[in-house]
């Protein structure tokens, strides 16, 4: 007897599978017994008694990312014979080796199957003794499979259409939440195989397949968060501090609040980091002389807050704020609510919607607000247009210029000097494929299923020019999005939250103010509710100042809790 051989197991969290399908229970058990005895240490031996049952198992393994090394199918099975099974199985696992188990009388069918299903081998019954008739065949097939190096993809998979706005949003959601995923086009072979395994079709995209193998068809952000391991439900009914917003100010407040012993929860609508989290490179933030990406900074801050005990909840949209005695209650869009002694509003700002006709129709299909970092690899060797003259636009231009054919920054101002940091302007001047088109604006867009052309107007001459462009990134100012505070918190004419001394202009105290003392520096018109970051009226709109205000707001929270 030859010494048993154990092929090397590929580097994967799953054992590769060897699947045997035979409708005869006795034969099925015997095949699996012999396979398990020889290969069970390094391979998962799967047994099925019908072609349909085997295909169901293969779909589940496809969704989980489990590799399939060998398919061993009996030729004579009712309902679906071995050749029909292998023909369908190869659509799911094209790299699995295919072996047909046949009787002597069926050898002609087995030979014909070589052309039909690209059969790798046929094995005659009986296979006893396996050391002579079964194992040499299996060893050769496993060696051949190992040489293909078809390593499985075990992280989250996203299948979608290239120009689907929702597919783009899902990818951005996963990326901004630091969740690894693999993208598949719905019309490419592997995308088609995954849709088949998920029993989904191209009319209902995107399809997200979790690392555990669960398919989600066109999921909402909340459904995504629930199935990919993000926290969405608070662990307590009442907190010392609720921080609303997960940008630099909110993360700073969560870190300092939790580290100083406050029961702290941070509530974020989409992903931590805010607008800063989408920046490709922040080079003027203290302590990072070589620069840091917004995503890296947000990830470190989130982990730091969690280390100190702060809870971070995602996909929870706050739609209201109430005063209930000494408690401050925030209401969520889904009808739930959460209460605390104090609240810090750190919701930052959103990019303003561009008014040009057609922009909304192409959002997510060539038009993107912010940097949309997940789209950057697809912009290689393309002509890109960026609208906006602030630092975020400059950082995006520097980043995208590395692979784009050209990057054009479109600004209405005569230059970038009044809106962009000097260091960024200097960098842009040194990049050959970046140009600034001043005194100009986008006044129209065109295309079929995605952006194909934009219309630019020169505001000095009034002339218009149509240029070919598939990529337009918009960074056009800030809107606070504070309508949910109507009737509760005082704001300025643009919607930014007023606090501290700004509430006392021309009066001794804000309307409805119930305390003997005046509001603290970052305290709003509601005692115990504070503001930090870009949503604060007249804020500096810099990452460092936002983090600083988050920390300062926590200091004032302590003052309030000590003596309201």
XYZ file of C-alpha atoms in Angstrom:
564
model
C 0.000 0.000 0.000
C 1.267 3.428 -0.853
C 1.772 5.996 1.865
C -1.295 8.338 2.130
C -0.702 11.705 0.528
C -1.971 15.022 1.947
C -1.981 17.858 -0.621
C -1.126 21.281 0.746
C -4.140 23.240 1.822
C -4.510 26.613 0.046
C -4.260 29.753 2.195
C -7.951 30.232 2.989
C -10.198 30.254 5.997
C -12.221 27.444 4.363
C -11.122 23.942 3.519
C -11.570 23.431 -0.226
C -14.495 21.129 -0.967
C -14.687 17.816 -2.766
C -18.330 17.200 -3.669
C -19.711 13.753 -4.484
C -23.234 13.359 -5.848
C -24.911 9.950 -6.297
C -28.579 8.986 -5.895
C -27.714 5.503 -4.557
C -27.278 5.932 -0.765
C -24.981 2.940 -0.462
C -22.668 4.076 -3.250
C -22.765 7.663 -2.001
C -21.717 6.659 1.522
C -18.959 4.424 0.207
C -17.460 7.115 -2.041
C -17.531 9.692 0.745
C -16.011 7.196 3.192
C -13.055 6.558 0.912
C -12.611 10.251 0.095
C -12.765 11.306 3.744
C -10.230 8.663 4.776
C -7.638 9.969 2.341
C -8.437 13.686 1.993
C -10.559 14.647 5.009
C -7.714 16.360 6.842
C -7.243 19.033 4.203
C -10.524 18.991 2.276
C -14.167 19.253 3.206
C -15.970 16.211 1.792
C -19.548 17.092 0.790
C -22.173 14.478 -0.063
C -25.393 14.996 -2.050
C -27.956 12.470 -3.304
C -29.355 14.462 -6.238
C -28.181 16.977 -8.768
C -30.525 19.667 -7.401
C -29.293 19.151 -3.833
C -25.705 19.335 -5.045
C -26.371 22.561 -6.971
C -27.953 24.103 -3.872
C -24.818 23.239 -1.888
C -22.612 24.677 -4.631
C -24.575 27.955 -4.662
C -24.108 28.300 -0.903
C -20.375 27.645 -1.235
C -20.133 30.172 -4.061
C -21.776 32.850 -1.927
C -19.524 32.072 1.053
C -16.437 32.156 -1.134
C -15.586 28.525 -0.360
C -13.388 26.960 -3.063
C -14.500 23.739 -4.732
C -11.651 21.517 -5.866
C -13.322 18.449 -7.394
C -16.853 17.512 -8.486
C -17.472 13.745 -8.609
C -20.862 12.920 -10.146
C -22.552 9.614 -10.948
C -23.715 9.400 -14.552
C -27.057 7.613 -14.014
C -29.257 9.731 -11.741
C -33.012 10.362 -12.132
C -34.194 13.878 -12.882
C -30.736 15.219 -13.637
C -27.955 12.938 -14.798
C -24.291 13.483 -13.993
C -23.495 15.261 -17.256
C -26.377 17.714 -16.837
C -25.275 18.378 -13.266
C -21.662 19.030 -14.233
C -22.782 21.318 -17.049
C -24.678 23.531 -14.574
C -22.053 23.211 -11.848
C -19.298 24.516 -14.083
C -21.233 27.798 -14.432
C -20.897 28.272 -10.654
C -17.404 26.861 -10.116
C -15.608 26.875 -13.478
C -12.211 25.953 -12.001
C -13.372 22.846 -10.127
C -12.106 19.590 -11.633
C -14.928 17.456 -13.074
C -15.010 13.656 -12.726
C -17.832 11.387 -13.935
C -18.484 8.062 -12.175
C -19.781 5.552 -14.728
C -20.477 1.876 -15.318
C -18.621 0.097 -18.097
C -21.729 0.250 -20.301
C -21.728 4.039 -20.118
C -18.184 4.696 -21.271
C -19.378 6.082 -24.609
C -21.474 8.670 -22.769
C -18.499 9.549 -20.599
C -16.288 10.062 -23.631
C -18.918 12.305 -25.225
C -19.093 14.303 -21.989
C -15.472 15.302 -22.421
C -16.633 17.684 -25.150
C -19.934 18.706 -23.539
C -18.728 19.676 -20.046
C -14.964 19.696 -20.562
C -14.754 16.556 -18.416
C -11.381 16.074 -16.725
C -11.719 12.334 -16.074
C -14.218 9.503 -15.941
C -13.965 6.792 -13.315
C -15.333 3.296 -13.809
C -17.298 1.406 -11.175
C -16.272 -0.385 -9.076
C -13.403 1.749 -7.846
C -12.124 -0.851 -5.345
C -9.450 -0.951 -4.215
C -9.393 2.871 -3.905
C -5.610 2.885 -3.441
C -5.287 1.681 -7.018
C -8.329 3.044 -8.836
C -9.656 6.086 -6.954
C -6.813 7.835 -5.151
C -4.384 8.129 -8.096
C -7.143 9.792 -10.147
C -8.093 12.155 -7.297
C -4.442 12.972 -6.557
C -3.916 14.020 -10.168
C -7.072 16.154 -10.190
C -6.193 17.871 -6.908
C -2.660 18.569 -8.114
C -4.080 20.126 -11.274
C -6.566 22.214 -9.275
C -3.890 23.463 -6.884
C -1.818 24.653 -9.835
C -4.636 26.958 -10.980
C -4.195 29.061 -7.797
C -7.865 30.040 -7.824
C -7.945 31.582 -4.382
C -11.416 32.333 -3.033
C -12.777 35.763 -2.281
C -14.091 35.609 1.282
C -14.813 39.288 1.902
C -18.066 41.029 1.018
C -18.884 40.954 -2.697
C -20.861 43.585 -4.603
C -22.388 42.798 -7.986
C -23.764 45.754 -9.901
C -23.948 47.719 -13.123
C -21.088 50.063 -13.944
C -23.336 53.106 -14.253
C -25.792 52.322 -11.461
C -26.098 55.174 -8.948
C -27.130 52.804 -6.148
C -24.225 50.460 -6.880
C -21.885 53.422 -6.508
C -23.541 54.418 -3.207
C -23.186 50.905 -1.792
C -19.515 50.739 -2.692
C -18.922 54.162 -1.138
C -20.794 53.131 2.022
C -18.631 50.025 2.463
C -15.402 51.871 1.677
C -16.098 54.764 4.033
C -16.910 52.324 6.831
C -13.552 50.590 6.246
C -15.225 47.326 5.180
C -13.274 45.336 2.567
C -15.260 44.247 -0.455
C -14.768 43.004 -4.004
C -16.619 44.589 -6.932
C -18.003 42.534 -9.840
C -19.671 43.846 -12.975
C -23.050 42.231 -13.524
C -22.286 41.448 -17.180
C -18.890 39.821 -16.566
C -18.477 36.032 -16.079
C -17.857 36.005 -12.317
C -20.623 38.551 -11.720
C -23.037 36.377 -13.698
C -21.987 33.318 -11.654
C -22.583 35.159 -8.382
C -26.029 36.344 -9.509
C -26.896 32.756 -10.416
C -25.737 31.544 -7.015
C -27.768 34.273 -5.313
C -30.836 33.464 -7.453
C -30.919 37.145 -8.431
C -31.170 38.888 -11.792
C -29.699 41.961 -13.444
C -32.983 43.876 -13.023
C -32.523 44.060 -9.246
C -29.068 45.452 -8.573
C -26.861 45.827 -6.711
C -26.599 42.452 -5.020
C -24.380 42.381 -1.937
C -23.083 39.018 -0.733
C -21.812 39.151 2.822
C -18.626 37.441 3.946
C -20.860 34.795 5.522
C -22.499 34.068 2.162
C -25.855 35.805 2.630
C -27.154 37.578 -0.498
C -28.824 40.984 -0.081
C -30.732 42.249 -3.117
C -30.654 46.055 -3.474
C -30.224 46.542 0.291
C -30.715 49.791 2.164
C -27.798 51.238 4.126
C -29.443 50.051 7.354
C -29.751 46.490 6.019
C -26.132 46.609 4.895
C -24.942 47.818 8.274
C -26.883 45.110 10.077
C -25.425 42.300 7.967
C -21.805 43.436 7.741
C -21.225 43.879 11.453
C -21.771 47.599 12.045
C -23.520 48.575 15.264
C -26.928 50.192 14.745
C -28.710 49.581 18.055
C -27.663 51.332 21.291
C -26.867 49.105 24.250
C -28.387 51.494 26.801
C -31.591 53.498 27.118
C -29.921 56.580 28.591
C -26.464 58.156 28.258
C -24.479 61.008 29.704
C -23.666 62.281 26.215
C -25.057 61.770 22.715
C -22.789 63.012 19.923
C -24.658 63.539 16.650
C -22.334 63.303 13.658
C -19.162 61.315 13.065
C -16.858 63.844 11.412
C -13.670 65.154 13.069
C -15.637 67.200 15.609
C -17.925 64.326 16.536
C -15.088 61.809 16.743
C -13.057 64.231 18.860
C -15.996 64.653 21.212
C -16.537 60.879 21.433
C -12.869 60.246 22.237
C -12.688 62.902 24.945
C -16.142 62.138 26.335
C -15.542 58.403 26.707
C -11.957 58.794 27.928
C -13.176 61.097 30.697
C -15.750 58.646 31.985
C -18.922 59.833 30.288
C -21.337 57.195 28.979
C -20.990 58.278 25.373
C -22.706 57.232 22.150
C -21.929 58.661 18.708
C -24.718 58.565 16.134
C -23.793 58.758 12.440
C -26.095 58.704 9.405
C -23.697 57.112 6.906
C -20.062 56.670 7.944
C -17.608 58.260 10.328
C -15.186 60.807 8.920
C -17.587 63.329 7.422
C -16.305 65.338 4.456
C -12.778 65.118 5.844
C -13.063 61.329 5.736
C -13.366 61.508 1.950
C -10.167 63.548 1.512
C -7.409 61.692 -0.311
C -4.664 63.550 1.566
C -4.661 66.031 4.455
C -1.195 67.523 4.683
C -1.620 70.407 7.124
C -3.027 68.483 10.100
C -0.847 68.710 13.196
C 1.338 65.679 13.837
C 1.287 64.213 10.317
C 4.191 65.834 8.440
C 3.835 63.372 5.560
C 0.080 63.814 5.387
C -2.734 61.394 6.182
C -5.798 60.369 4.220
C -9.160 61.304 5.627
C -10.140 57.650 5.752
C -7.073 56.718 7.804
C -7.657 59.576 10.218
C -11.326 58.646 10.663
C -10.509 54.963 11.157
C -7.916 55.720 13.841
C -10.268 58.098 15.632
C -13.141 55.604 15.517
C -10.954 52.845 16.949
C -9.671 55.230 19.596
C -13.209 56.179 20.656
C -14.203 52.501 20.824
C -11.113 51.714 22.913
C -12.280 54.188 25.549
C -15.780 52.704 25.547
C -17.760 55.013 23.266
C -20.473 53.337 21.212
C -20.575 54.184 17.510
C -23.915 53.685 15.751
C -24.221 53.952 11.968
C -27.177 54.382 9.581
C -29.150 56.222 12.257
C -30.580 59.475 10.910
C -31.553 62.027 13.539
C -34.690 63.959 12.564
C -35.596 65.780 15.771
C -34.487 67.049 19.180
C -36.717 67.366 22.239
C -36.314 68.757 25.759
C -37.933 66.505 28.335
C -37.152 67.966 31.722
C -33.455 67.384 32.407
C -33.227 64.885 29.552
C -32.353 65.718 25.965
C -34.002 63.311 23.502
C -33.044 62.743 19.871
C -35.583 61.209 17.508
C -34.574 58.916 14.627
C -36.113 58.617 11.168
C -37.327 55.084 11.937
C -39.394 56.331 14.910
C -37.006 55.291 17.674
C -35.497 57.754 20.121
C -32.587 57.988 22.520
C -32.087 60.223 25.564
C -29.139 61.634 27.496
C -28.199 64.352 29.952
C -26.372 66.267 27.194
C -26.052 66.417 23.401
C -23.292 67.659 21.112
C -24.451 68.555 17.590
C -21.531 67.886 15.243
C -23.326 67.130 11.989
C -20.913 69.116 9.819
C -22.005 70.294 6.393
C -23.087 68.795 3.095
C -22.104 69.783 -0.421
C -24.714 72.016 -2.019
C -26.649 70.568 -4.907
C -25.512 71.838 -8.287
C -28.283 73.739 -10.115
C -27.282 72.881 -13.701
C -29.991 71.065 -15.701
C -29.486 67.293 -15.835
C -27.059 67.059 -12.915
C -29.474 65.124 -10.706
C -30.153 62.616 -13.507
C -26.471 61.672 -13.701
C -25.596 61.698 -9.991
C -23.816 58.414 -9.322
C -23.485 57.825 -13.080
C -20.520 60.028 -13.808
C -21.456 62.956 -11.531
C -20.325 62.675 -7.904
C -20.510 64.959 -4.881
C -17.212 64.851 -3.051
C -14.233 62.768 -3.990
C -16.039 59.385 -4.309
C -12.741 57.584 -3.760
C -14.169 54.243 -4.904
C -14.549 55.679 -8.408
C -10.938 56.838 -8.713
C -9.538 53.596 -10.218
C -12.107 53.786 -13.007
C -10.925 57.270 -13.972
C -7.535 56.106 -15.256
C -6.550 57.746 -18.563
C -9.755 59.803 -18.594
C -10.441 63.545 -18.668
C -11.812 64.629 -15.291
C -13.550 67.864 -14.324
C -13.713 69.147 -10.758
C -15.995 72.005 -9.714
C -14.921 73.945 -6.625
C -12.008 75.954 -5.314
C -11.623 74.890 -1.670
C -9.075 72.485 -0.171
C -11.236 69.409 -0.716
C -11.327 70.113 -4.466
C -7.561 70.667 -4.562
C -6.828 67.453 -2.650
C -9.048 65.508 -5.049
C -7.308 67.057 -8.058
C -3.869 66.085 -6.749
C -4.998 62.522 -6.091
C -6.876 61.976 -9.362
C -4.079 63.509 -11.456
C -1.877 60.492 -10.701
C -3.833 58.272 -13.084
C -6.086 60.605 -15.120
C -5.175 61.905 -18.555
C -6.153 65.404 -17.457
C -7.812 67.154 -14.529
C -9.576 70.498 -14.999
C -10.614 72.537 -11.961
C -13.571 74.769 -12.782
C -14.056 77.813 -10.516
C -16.187 80.934 -10.806
C -13.561 83.063 -9.033
C -10.634 84.660 -10.907
C -8.184 82.365 -9.061
C -7.820 79.868 -6.207
C -6.029 82.253 -3.832
C -9.047 83.279 -1.788
C -10.391 79.775 -1.124
C -7.535 77.220 -1.184
C -4.484 76.758 1.073
C -1.226 78.060 -0.341
C 0.526 74.673 -0.117
C -2.152 73.050 -2.290
C -1.997 75.790 -4.912
C 1.761 75.283 -5.134
C 1.321 71.529 -5.553
C -1.231 71.966 -8.327
C 1.047 74.359 -10.208
C 3.694 71.631 -10.355
C 1.397 68.967 -11.874
C 1.517 68.980 -15.665
C -1.904 67.405 -16.302
C -3.854 69.750 -13.983
C -5.216 73.069 -15.184
C -7.486 75.661 -13.607
C -10.333 77.111 -15.629
C -11.218 80.319 -13.761
C -14.276 82.556 -14.165
C -16.165 79.528 -15.462
C -18.984 77.230 -14.434
C -20.811 74.099 -15.538
C -24.208 74.996 -16.963
C -25.365 71.683 -18.419
C -24.649 67.965 -18.777
C -25.606 65.369 -21.376
C -25.398 61.639 -21.946
C -27.307 58.397 -22.440
C -27.078 55.995 -19.467
C -24.133 57.944 -18.013
C -22.411 61.312 -18.272
C -20.805 61.905 -21.668
C -20.561 65.695 -22.130
C -20.655 68.863 -20.054
C -21.308 72.456 -21.067
C -18.927 75.093 -19.687
C -19.648 78.805 -19.717
C -16.967 81.513 -19.580
C -18.508 84.138 -17.321
C -16.278 86.901 -18.698
C -17.210 86.456 -22.337
C -20.523 84.631 -21.936
C -19.447 81.981 -24.466
C -20.312 78.326 -23.936
C -18.330 75.214 -24.870
C -19.393 71.554 -24.896
C -16.598 69.160 -23.905
C -16.449 65.363 -23.715
C -16.347 64.203 -20.093
C -17.419 61.057 -18.273
C -16.373 62.219 -14.810
C -17.514 65.318 -12.933
C -16.740 65.778 -9.229
C -18.552 68.560 -7.360
C -17.199 70.441 -4.319
C -19.446 73.499 -4.297
C -19.681 74.915 -0.824
C -21.385 73.895 2.345
C -24.979 73.549 3.514
C -25.531 72.694 7.205
C -28.641 70.541 6.836
C -30.067 71.579 10.198
C -33.770 71.728 9.313
C -34.407 69.046 11.917
C -33.590 71.662 14.599
C -36.408 74.010 13.527
C -38.226 75.504 16.487
C -35.737 74.084 19.011
C -32.251 75.516 18.403
C -31.450 79.042 17.202
C -29.555 79.253 13.900
C -28.352 81.988 11.600
C -29.914 82.878 8.262
C -27.980 80.123 6.477
C -28.917 77.418 8.975
C -25.655 77.275 10.951
C -26.067 76.769 14.701
C -25.537 79.778 16.986
C -23.834 79.299 20.347
C -22.297 81.186 23.276
C -21.924 84.923 22.895
C -23.472 84.852 19.399
C -26.802 84.158 21.114
C -26.525 87.334 23.189
C -26.152 89.984 20.474
C -28.554 92.769 21.434
C -30.068 90.849 24.340
C -29.184 89.513 27.769
C -30.232 85.898 27.160
C -31.682 83.730 24.364
C -35.478 83.391 24.154
C -36.669 80.643 26.474
C -33.341 80.379 28.284
C -34.168 79.047 31.770
C -30.855 79.328 33.637
C -29.405 82.225 35.638
C -26.053 81.985 33.871
C -25.442 82.875 30.193
C -24.741 80.075 27.653
C -21.278 78.545 27.711
C -19.011 79.204 24.726
C -20.259 76.276 22.575
C -23.666 75.922 24.230
C -26.703 76.442 22.029
C -29.981 78.130 22.896
C -31.014 74.927 24.716
C -29.056 74.345 27.943
C -27.095 71.090 27.802
C -27.026 71.006 24.003
C -23.666 72.000 22.518
C -22.287 72.440 19.003
C -18.887 71.654 17.479
C -17.279 71.723 14.061
C -18.410 73.018 10.700
C -22.108 73.198 11.622
C -21.187 75.900 14.167
C -21.767 79.413 12.806
C -18.549 81.116 11.646
C -16.424 78.005 12.233
C -12.931 77.827 10.762
C -13.803 74.889 8.438
C -10.564 73.069 9.242
C -10.025 69.568 10.627
C -7.878 70.756 13.528
C -10.393 73.364 14.678
C -13.236 70.825 14.440
C -11.363 68.327 16.620
C -10.525 71.121 19.051
C -14.148 72.215 19.319
C -15.196 68.607 19.921
C -12.765 68.381 22.840
C -13.795 71.808 24.185
C -17.486 70.902 23.990
C -16.822 67.880 26.241
C -15.130 70.166 28.786
C -18.272 72.327 28.767
C -20.459 69.225 29.088
C -18.630 68.477 32.351
C -19.320 72.018 33.530
C -22.992 71.630 32.717
C -23.264 68.242 34.455
C -21.519 69.600 37.543
C -23.824 72.616 37.759
C -26.524 72.920 35.087
